[in-house]
Amino acid sequence: MANILAFAEQRSGELRKVALENVTAARALADATGGEVHALLVGAPGIAQKAEQLGKHGADVVLVCEHDALGDYNAEAVAALAADRIKSGGYRVAVFSTSAQGRDLLPRVAAKLGVGVVTDVTEARIEGDAVIVKHPINIGKVIATASIASTPAVIGLRPGNTTLVENPKAAKVEQVQPVGDPSAARVKVKEMKQGASAKLDIGDAPVVIAGGRGLKSAEGFKLAEDLADAFGNAAVGATRAVCDDGWRPHSEQIGQTGRVVSPDLYIAVGISGAIQHLAGMRTSRTIVAINKDKEAPIFKIADYGIVGDVAEVLPALTAAVREARKSH
Ligand SMILES: Cc1cc2nc3c(=O)[nH]c(=O)nc-3n(C[C@H](O)[C@H](O)[C@H](O)COP(=O)(O)OP(=O)(O)OC[C@H]3O[C@@H](n4cnc5c(N)ncnc54)[C@H](O)[C@@H]3O)c2cc1C
């Protein structure tokens, strides 16, 4: 029997989708060994309300740490608490996400525990004494299988790669105390800046419309925005070339040095398909590419390809999506 800890990432008091992915993956690991799933939820007073949602995805116990100084993510305090809980709880595996927050948190937690860490995990299982994981390496060109020798095994799931499964449990809520005084942390969040719009984040959206230089200018992205609006559940992402040119914010950059996304549907618009871009989106479930150059490398990994000018293809696609949604 092996108990598993899942980190429940939240922002502004709302659970991130990756929190539910972590719990879902932890449930599968625990079920295979007859263990329990404990979710660690850290936030401002009142965050305990989110325990029910974690129970819906299979958490048996939600360890809630509430503190006025923990409303915003605090690397120092959260890493100390997570490492302490993982150690004292004797967990076999601790499941985090390789989200932006996870990338900051994971190495801190692993260092405090003195264990190794594997990020960008796309599959994990427990086999006897070993925790076996798959994860892309070499900018996603190779999928490596690793056997994690250290106990506990600390892993970071690739965001968007885990299909959410509801596995309802009436989660037991246990209040836990922070390690030390979070108000005394040496690093403090002074201000949280919201993105320009309240639209979906590329990490959470089931549909991502990603634009490249083929959209020609910042204004050209209106075509991508229109398509995202037509879907209703889509977010707009971009290549590094576009972000470097200042057409879109760096928070939307997808790729090796940007964000990793794995939505159900990824529409690459005017993107050449450089290996560094593919590193951030190649695990998307269905990939559609629109490019006027039929030799563009993006077509090699696309499930569907449209050879054409974005200025013509996108408005037609947007109209078709609007029409299809009207009749449903
Ligand atoms: C260390 C390193 C890290 C990097 N990290 C990243 C990263 O994280 N993310 C990332 O994206 N890149 C990254 N890059 C950059 C990457 O190598 C590419 O330069 C970049 O992805 C190219 O962006 P693009 O596809 O928008 O532009 P381009 O390569 O210029 O491609 C534009 C495409 O649009 C098509 N097009 C042009 N006009 C039209 C039209 N009217 N209709 C339809 N199609 C049209 C063209 O045929 C072309 O295929 C990195 C590079 C390095 C060296």
Coordinates of C-alpha atoms in Angstrom, one line a residue, residues 10-306:
Q10 CA -4.5 27.5 -6.7
R11 CA -4.4 31.1 -7.9
S12 CA -6.5 33.9 -6.3
G13 CA -8.4 31.3 -4.3
E14 CA -9.4 29.3 -7.4
L15 CA -8.0 25.8 -8.1
R16 CA -6.0 25.5 -11.2
K17 CA -6.8 22.8 -13.7
V18 CA -3.4 21.2 -12.9
A19 CA -4.6 20.7 -9.3
L20 CA -7.3 18.4 -10.5
E21 CA -4.8 16.7 -12.9
N22 CA -2.4 16.1 -10.0
V23 CA -5.2 14.5 -7.9
T24 CA -6.5 12.4 -10.9
A25 CA -3.0 11.0 -11.6
A26 CA -2.4 10.5 -7.8
R27 CA -5.7 8.5 -7.6
A28 CA -4.6 6.2 -10.4
L29 CA -1.3 5.6 -8.7
A30 CA -2.9 5.0 -5.3
D31 CA -5.6 2.7 -6.7
A32 CA -2.9 0.5 -8.2
T33 CA -1.4 -0.1 -4.8
G34 CA -4.5 0.2 -2.5
G35 CA -3.2 3.5 -1.0
E36 CA -4.8 6.8 -0.2
V37 CA -4.6 10.2 -2.0
H38 CA -3.8 13.2 0.2
A39 CA -4.1 16.6 -1.5
L40 CA -2.1 19.6 -0.1
L41 CA -4.0 22.8 -0.4
V42 CA -2.4 26.0 0.7
G43 CA -4.0 29.5 0.7
A44 CA -5.7 32.3 2.5
P45 CA -8.3 31.6 5.1
G46 CA -11.4 30.1 3.4
I47 CA -9.4 28.0 0.8
A48 CA -10.7 24.9 2.6
Q49 CA -13.9 25.3 0.6
K50 CA -12.1 23.9 -2.4
A51 CA -11.6 20.6 -0.7
E52 CA -14.9 19.3 -2.0
Q53 CA -13.7 19.8 -5.6
L54 CA -10.5 17.8 -4.8
G55 CA -12.6 15.1 -3.3
K56 CA -14.6 14.9 -6.6
H57 CA -11.4 13.9 -8.4
G58 CA -10.5 11.3 -5.8
A59 CA -8.7 12.9 -2.9
D60 CA -9.3 10.9 0.3
V61 CA -7.9 13.5 2.6
V62 CA -7.3 17.2 2.0
L63 CA -4.5 18.8 4.1
V64 CA -5.4 22.4 4.3
C65 CA -3.0 25.1 5.3
E66 CA -4.7 28.5 5.7
H67 CA -2.8 31.7 6.5
D68 CA -3.2 35.3 5.7
A69 CA 0.3 35.4 4.2
L70 CA -0.4 32.4 1.9
G71 CA -3.1 33.8 -0.3
D72 CA -0.5 34.5 -3.0
Y73 CA 2.0 31.8 -3.9
N74 CA 5.0 32.0 -1.6
A75 CA 7.9 29.8 -2.8
E76 CA 9.7 29.7 0.5
A77 CA 6.8 29.0 2.7
V78 CA 5.1 26.5 0.4
A79 CA 8.3 24.5 -0.4
A80 CA 9.0 24.2 3.4
L81 CA 5.5 23.1 4.1
A82 CA 5.3 20.6 1.2
A83 CA 8.7 19.0 2.0
D84 CA 7.7 18.7 5.7
R85 CA 4.4 17.0 4.8
I86 CA 5.9 14.7 2.3
K87 CA 8.6 13.6 4.8
S88 CA 6.3 13.2 7.8
G89 CA 3.5 11.6 5.8
G90 CA 5.8 8.9 4.4
Y91 CA 4.4 9.2 0.9
R92 CA 5.6 7.0 -1.9
V93 CA 5.1 9.6 -4.6
A94 CA 4.5 13.4 -4.5
V95 CA 2.7 14.6 -7.6
F96 CA 3.2 18.2 -8.7
S97 CA 2.7 19.9 -12.1
T98 CA 5.4 21.3 -14.4
S99 CA 3.4 24.5 -14.6
A100 CA 5.1 27.8 -14.0
Q101 CA 4.5 27.5 -10.3
G102 CA 5.5 23.9 -10.3
R103 CA 8.8 24.6 -12.1
D104 CA 9.6 27.0 -9.2
L105 CA 8.4 24.7 -6.5
L106 CA 9.6 21.3 -7.5
P107 CA 13.3 21.8 -7.3
R108 CA 13.0 23.5 -4.0
V109 CA 11.0 20.6 -2.5
A110 CA 13.3 18.0 -4.0
A111 CA 16.3 19.8 -2.7
K112 CA 14.8 20.0 0.8
L113 CA 14.1 16.3 0.7
G114 CA 17.4 15.4 -0.9
V115 CA 15.7 13.4 -3.6
G116 CA 15.7 13.5 -7.4
V117 CA 12.9 15.0 -9.4
V118 CA 11.5 14.2 -12.9
T119 CA 9.6 16.9 -14.7
D120 CA 7.3 16.9 -17.7
V121 CA 6.0 13.4 -16.8
T122 CA 3.5 12.1 -19.3
E123 CA 3.0 8.7 -17.7
A124 CA 3.7 7.3 -14.2
R125 CA 3.2 3.9 -12.6
I126 CA 4.4 2.0 -9.5
E127 CA 6.0 -1.3 -10.3
G128 CA 7.1 -3.2 -7.2
D129 CA 9.6 -1.0 -5.4
A130 CA 10.1 1.3 -8.4
V131 CA 8.3 4.4 -9.7
I132 CA 8.5 4.3 -13.5
V133 CA 7.9 7.5 -15.4
K134 CA 7.9 8.6 -19.1
H135 CA 8.9 12.1 -20.0
P136 CA 10.0 13.8 -23.2
I137 CA 13.7 14.7 -23.5
N138 CA 15.8 16.3 -26.3
I139 CA 13.2 19.0 -26.9
G140 CA 10.6 16.4 -27.1
K141 CA 12.3 14.3 -29.9
V142 CA 12.6 11.3 -27.6
I143 CA 10.4 9.9 -24.9
A144 CA 12.6 8.6 -22.0
T145 CA 11.5 6.0 -19.5
A146 CA 13.1 6.5 -16.1
S147 CA 13.0 4.5 -12.9
I148 CA 13.1 6.8 -9.9
A149 CA 15.5 5.4 -7.4
S150 CA 14.9 7.8 -4.6
T151 CA 12.0 7.6 -2.1
P152 CA 9.8 9.5 -2.1
A153 CA 9.6 10.0 -5.8
V154 CA 8.9 13.6 -6.6
I155 CA 7.4 14.2 -10.1
G156 CA 6.0 17.1 -12.1
L157 CA 3.3 16.1 -14.5
R158 CA 3.2 17.7 -18.0
P159 CA 0.3 20.2 -17.7
G160 CA -2.7 19.3 -19.8
N161 CA -1.6 15.7 -20.4
T162 CA -3.8 14.0 -17.8
T163 CA -7.4 13.4 -18.7
L164 CA -9.5 14.5 -15.7
V165 CA -11.5 11.6 -14.2
E166 CA -14.1 12.1 -11.6
N167 CA -13.8 9.6 -8.8
P168 CA -15.9 11.2 -6.1
K169 CA -14.9 10.8 -2.5
A170 CA -16.1 12.7 0.6
A171 CA -12.7 14.0 1.3
K172 CA -11.7 14.4 4.9
V173 CA -10.3 17.8 5.7
E174 CA -7.4 18.1 8.0
Q175 CA -6.0 21.5 9.0
V176 CA -2.2 21.6 9.0
Q177 CA 0.1 24.4 10.3
P178 CA 2.7 26.2 8.2
V179 CA 6.4 25.6 8.8
G180 CA 7.5 28.7 10.7
D181 CA 5.9 32.0 10.2
P182 CA 4.9 32.6 6.5
S183 CA 4.7 36.4 7.1
A184 CA 8.5 36.3 7.9
A185 CA 9.4 34.7 4.5
R186 CA 12.3 36.5 2.9
V187 CA 10.5 36.8 -0.5
K188 CA 7.1 38.4 -0.6
V189 CA 4.7 38.9 -3.4
K190 CA 4.1 42.7 -3.7
E191 CA 1.6 42.8 -6.5
M192 CA -0.2 40.3 -8.8
K193 CA -0.7 41.7 -12.3
Q194 CA -3.6 40.2 -14.2
G195 CA -3.3 39.5 -17.9
A196 CA -4.7 42.1 -20.3
S197 CA -8.0 40.2 -20.5
A198 CA -9.9 37.9 -18.2
K199 CA -9.9 35.3 -20.9
L200 CA -8.8 31.7 -20.4
D201 CA -5.2 30.9 -19.7
I202 CA -3.4 28.8 -22.3
G203 CA -2.5 26.3 -19.6
D204 CA -6.2 25.7 -18.7
A205 CA -8.0 26.1 -22.1
P206 CA -9.1 22.9 -23.9
V207 CA -8.5 24.7 -27.2
V208 CA -5.4 26.8 -28.0
I209 CA -5.1 29.0 -31.1
A210 CA -1.4 29.7 -31.4
G211 CA -0.1 32.3 -33.8
G212 CA 3.2 32.8 -35.5
R213 CA 4.9 35.4 -37.7
G214 CA 2.5 34.3 -40.4
L215 CA -0.1 36.6 -38.7
K216 CA 2.2 39.5 -39.8
S217 CA 1.6 41.9 -36.9
A218 CA 0.1 42.4 -33.5
E219 CA -3.1 43.6 -35.2
G220 CA -3.0 40.4 -37.3
F221 CA -3.7 38.4 -34.1
K222 CA -7.3 39.8 -34.2
L223 CA -7.9 36.8 -36.6
A224 CA -6.7 34.4 -33.9
E225 CA -8.7 36.2 -31.2
D226 CA -11.8 36.0 -33.3
L227 CA -11.4 32.2 -33.8
A228 CA -10.8 31.8 -30.0
D229 CA -14.0 33.8 -29.3
A230 CA -15.9 31.6 -31.8
F231 CA -14.9 28.5 -29.8
G232 CA -15.8 30.1 -26.5
N233 CA -13.4 27.9 -24.6
A234 CA -10.1 28.8 -26.4
A235 CA -7.0 30.8 -25.5
V236 CA -4.5 32.5 -27.8
G237 CA -0.8 31.5 -27.6
A238 CA 2.2 32.5 -29.7
T239 CA 5.7 31.6 -30.8
R240 CA 8.8 33.1 -29.4
A241 CA 9.4 35.1 -32.6
V242 CA 6.1 36.8 -32.0
C243 CA 6.7 37.5 -28.3
D244 CA 10.2 38.8 -29.0
D245 CA 8.7 41.2 -31.5
G246 CA 6.3 42.4 -28.8
W247 CA 3.2 41.4 -30.7
R248 CA 2.1 39.2 -27.8
P249 CA 3.1 39.0 -24.1
H250 CA 5.7 36.5 -23.1
S251 CA 3.2 34.8 -20.8
E252 CA 1.6 33.4 -24.0
Q253 CA 4.9 32.0 -25.4
I254 CA 4.7 28.3 -26.1
G255 CA 7.8 26.1 -26.5
Q256 CA 11.1 25.1 -25.1
T257 CA 11.7 28.4 -23.4
G258 CA 8.0 29.2 -22.9
R259 CA 5.0 27.4 -21.6
V260 CA 4.2 23.7 -22.2
V261 CA 0.6 23.1 -23.2
S262 CA -1.3 19.9 -24.1
P263 CA -4.9 21.0 -25.0
D264 CA -7.5 18.8 -26.7
L265 CA -7.1 20.9 -29.8
Y266 CA -4.1 23.0 -30.9
I267 CA -4.5 25.2 -34.0
A268 CA -1.1 26.5 -35.2
V269 CA -1.6 29.5 -37.4
G270 CA 1.2 30.8 -39.5
I271 CA 3.8 28.9 -37.4
S272 CA 6.8 27.2 -39.2
G273 CA 7.1 24.4 -36.6
A274 CA 10.6 25.0 -35.3
I275 CA 11.8 22.2 -32.9
Q276 CA 11.8 24.7 -30.0
H277 CA 8.2 25.5 -30.6
L278 CA 7.2 21.8 -30.9
A279 CA 8.7 21.1 -27.5
G280 CA 5.9 23.0 -25.9
M281 CA 2.9 21.7 -27.8
R282 CA 3.6 18.3 -29.5
T283 CA 1.6 16.4 -26.8
S284 CA -1.6 18.2 -27.7
R285 CA -4.3 15.7 -28.5
T286 CA -5.3 17.0 -32.0
I287 CA -3.1 19.4 -33.9
V288 CA -4.3 21.5 -36.8
A289 CA -1.8 23.5 -38.8
I290 CA -2.6 26.4 -41.2
N291 CA 0.4 27.6 -43.3
K292 CA 0.8 28.9 -46.8
D293 CA 3.9 26.8 -47.3
K294 CA 3.1 23.2 -47.8
E295 CA 6.6 22.2 -46.9
A296 CA 6.4 23.9 -43.4
P297 CA 7.7 21.4 -40.7
I298 CA 4.6 22.0 -38.6
F299 CA 2.7 19.8 -41.1
K300 CA 4.9 16.8 -40.1
I301 CA 3.3 16.6 -36.6
A302 CA -0.2 18.0 -37.5
D303 CA -3.2 15.6 -37.6
Y304 CA -4.9 18.0 -40.0
G305 CA -3.2 20.5 -42.3
I306 CA -4.7 23.4 -44.3

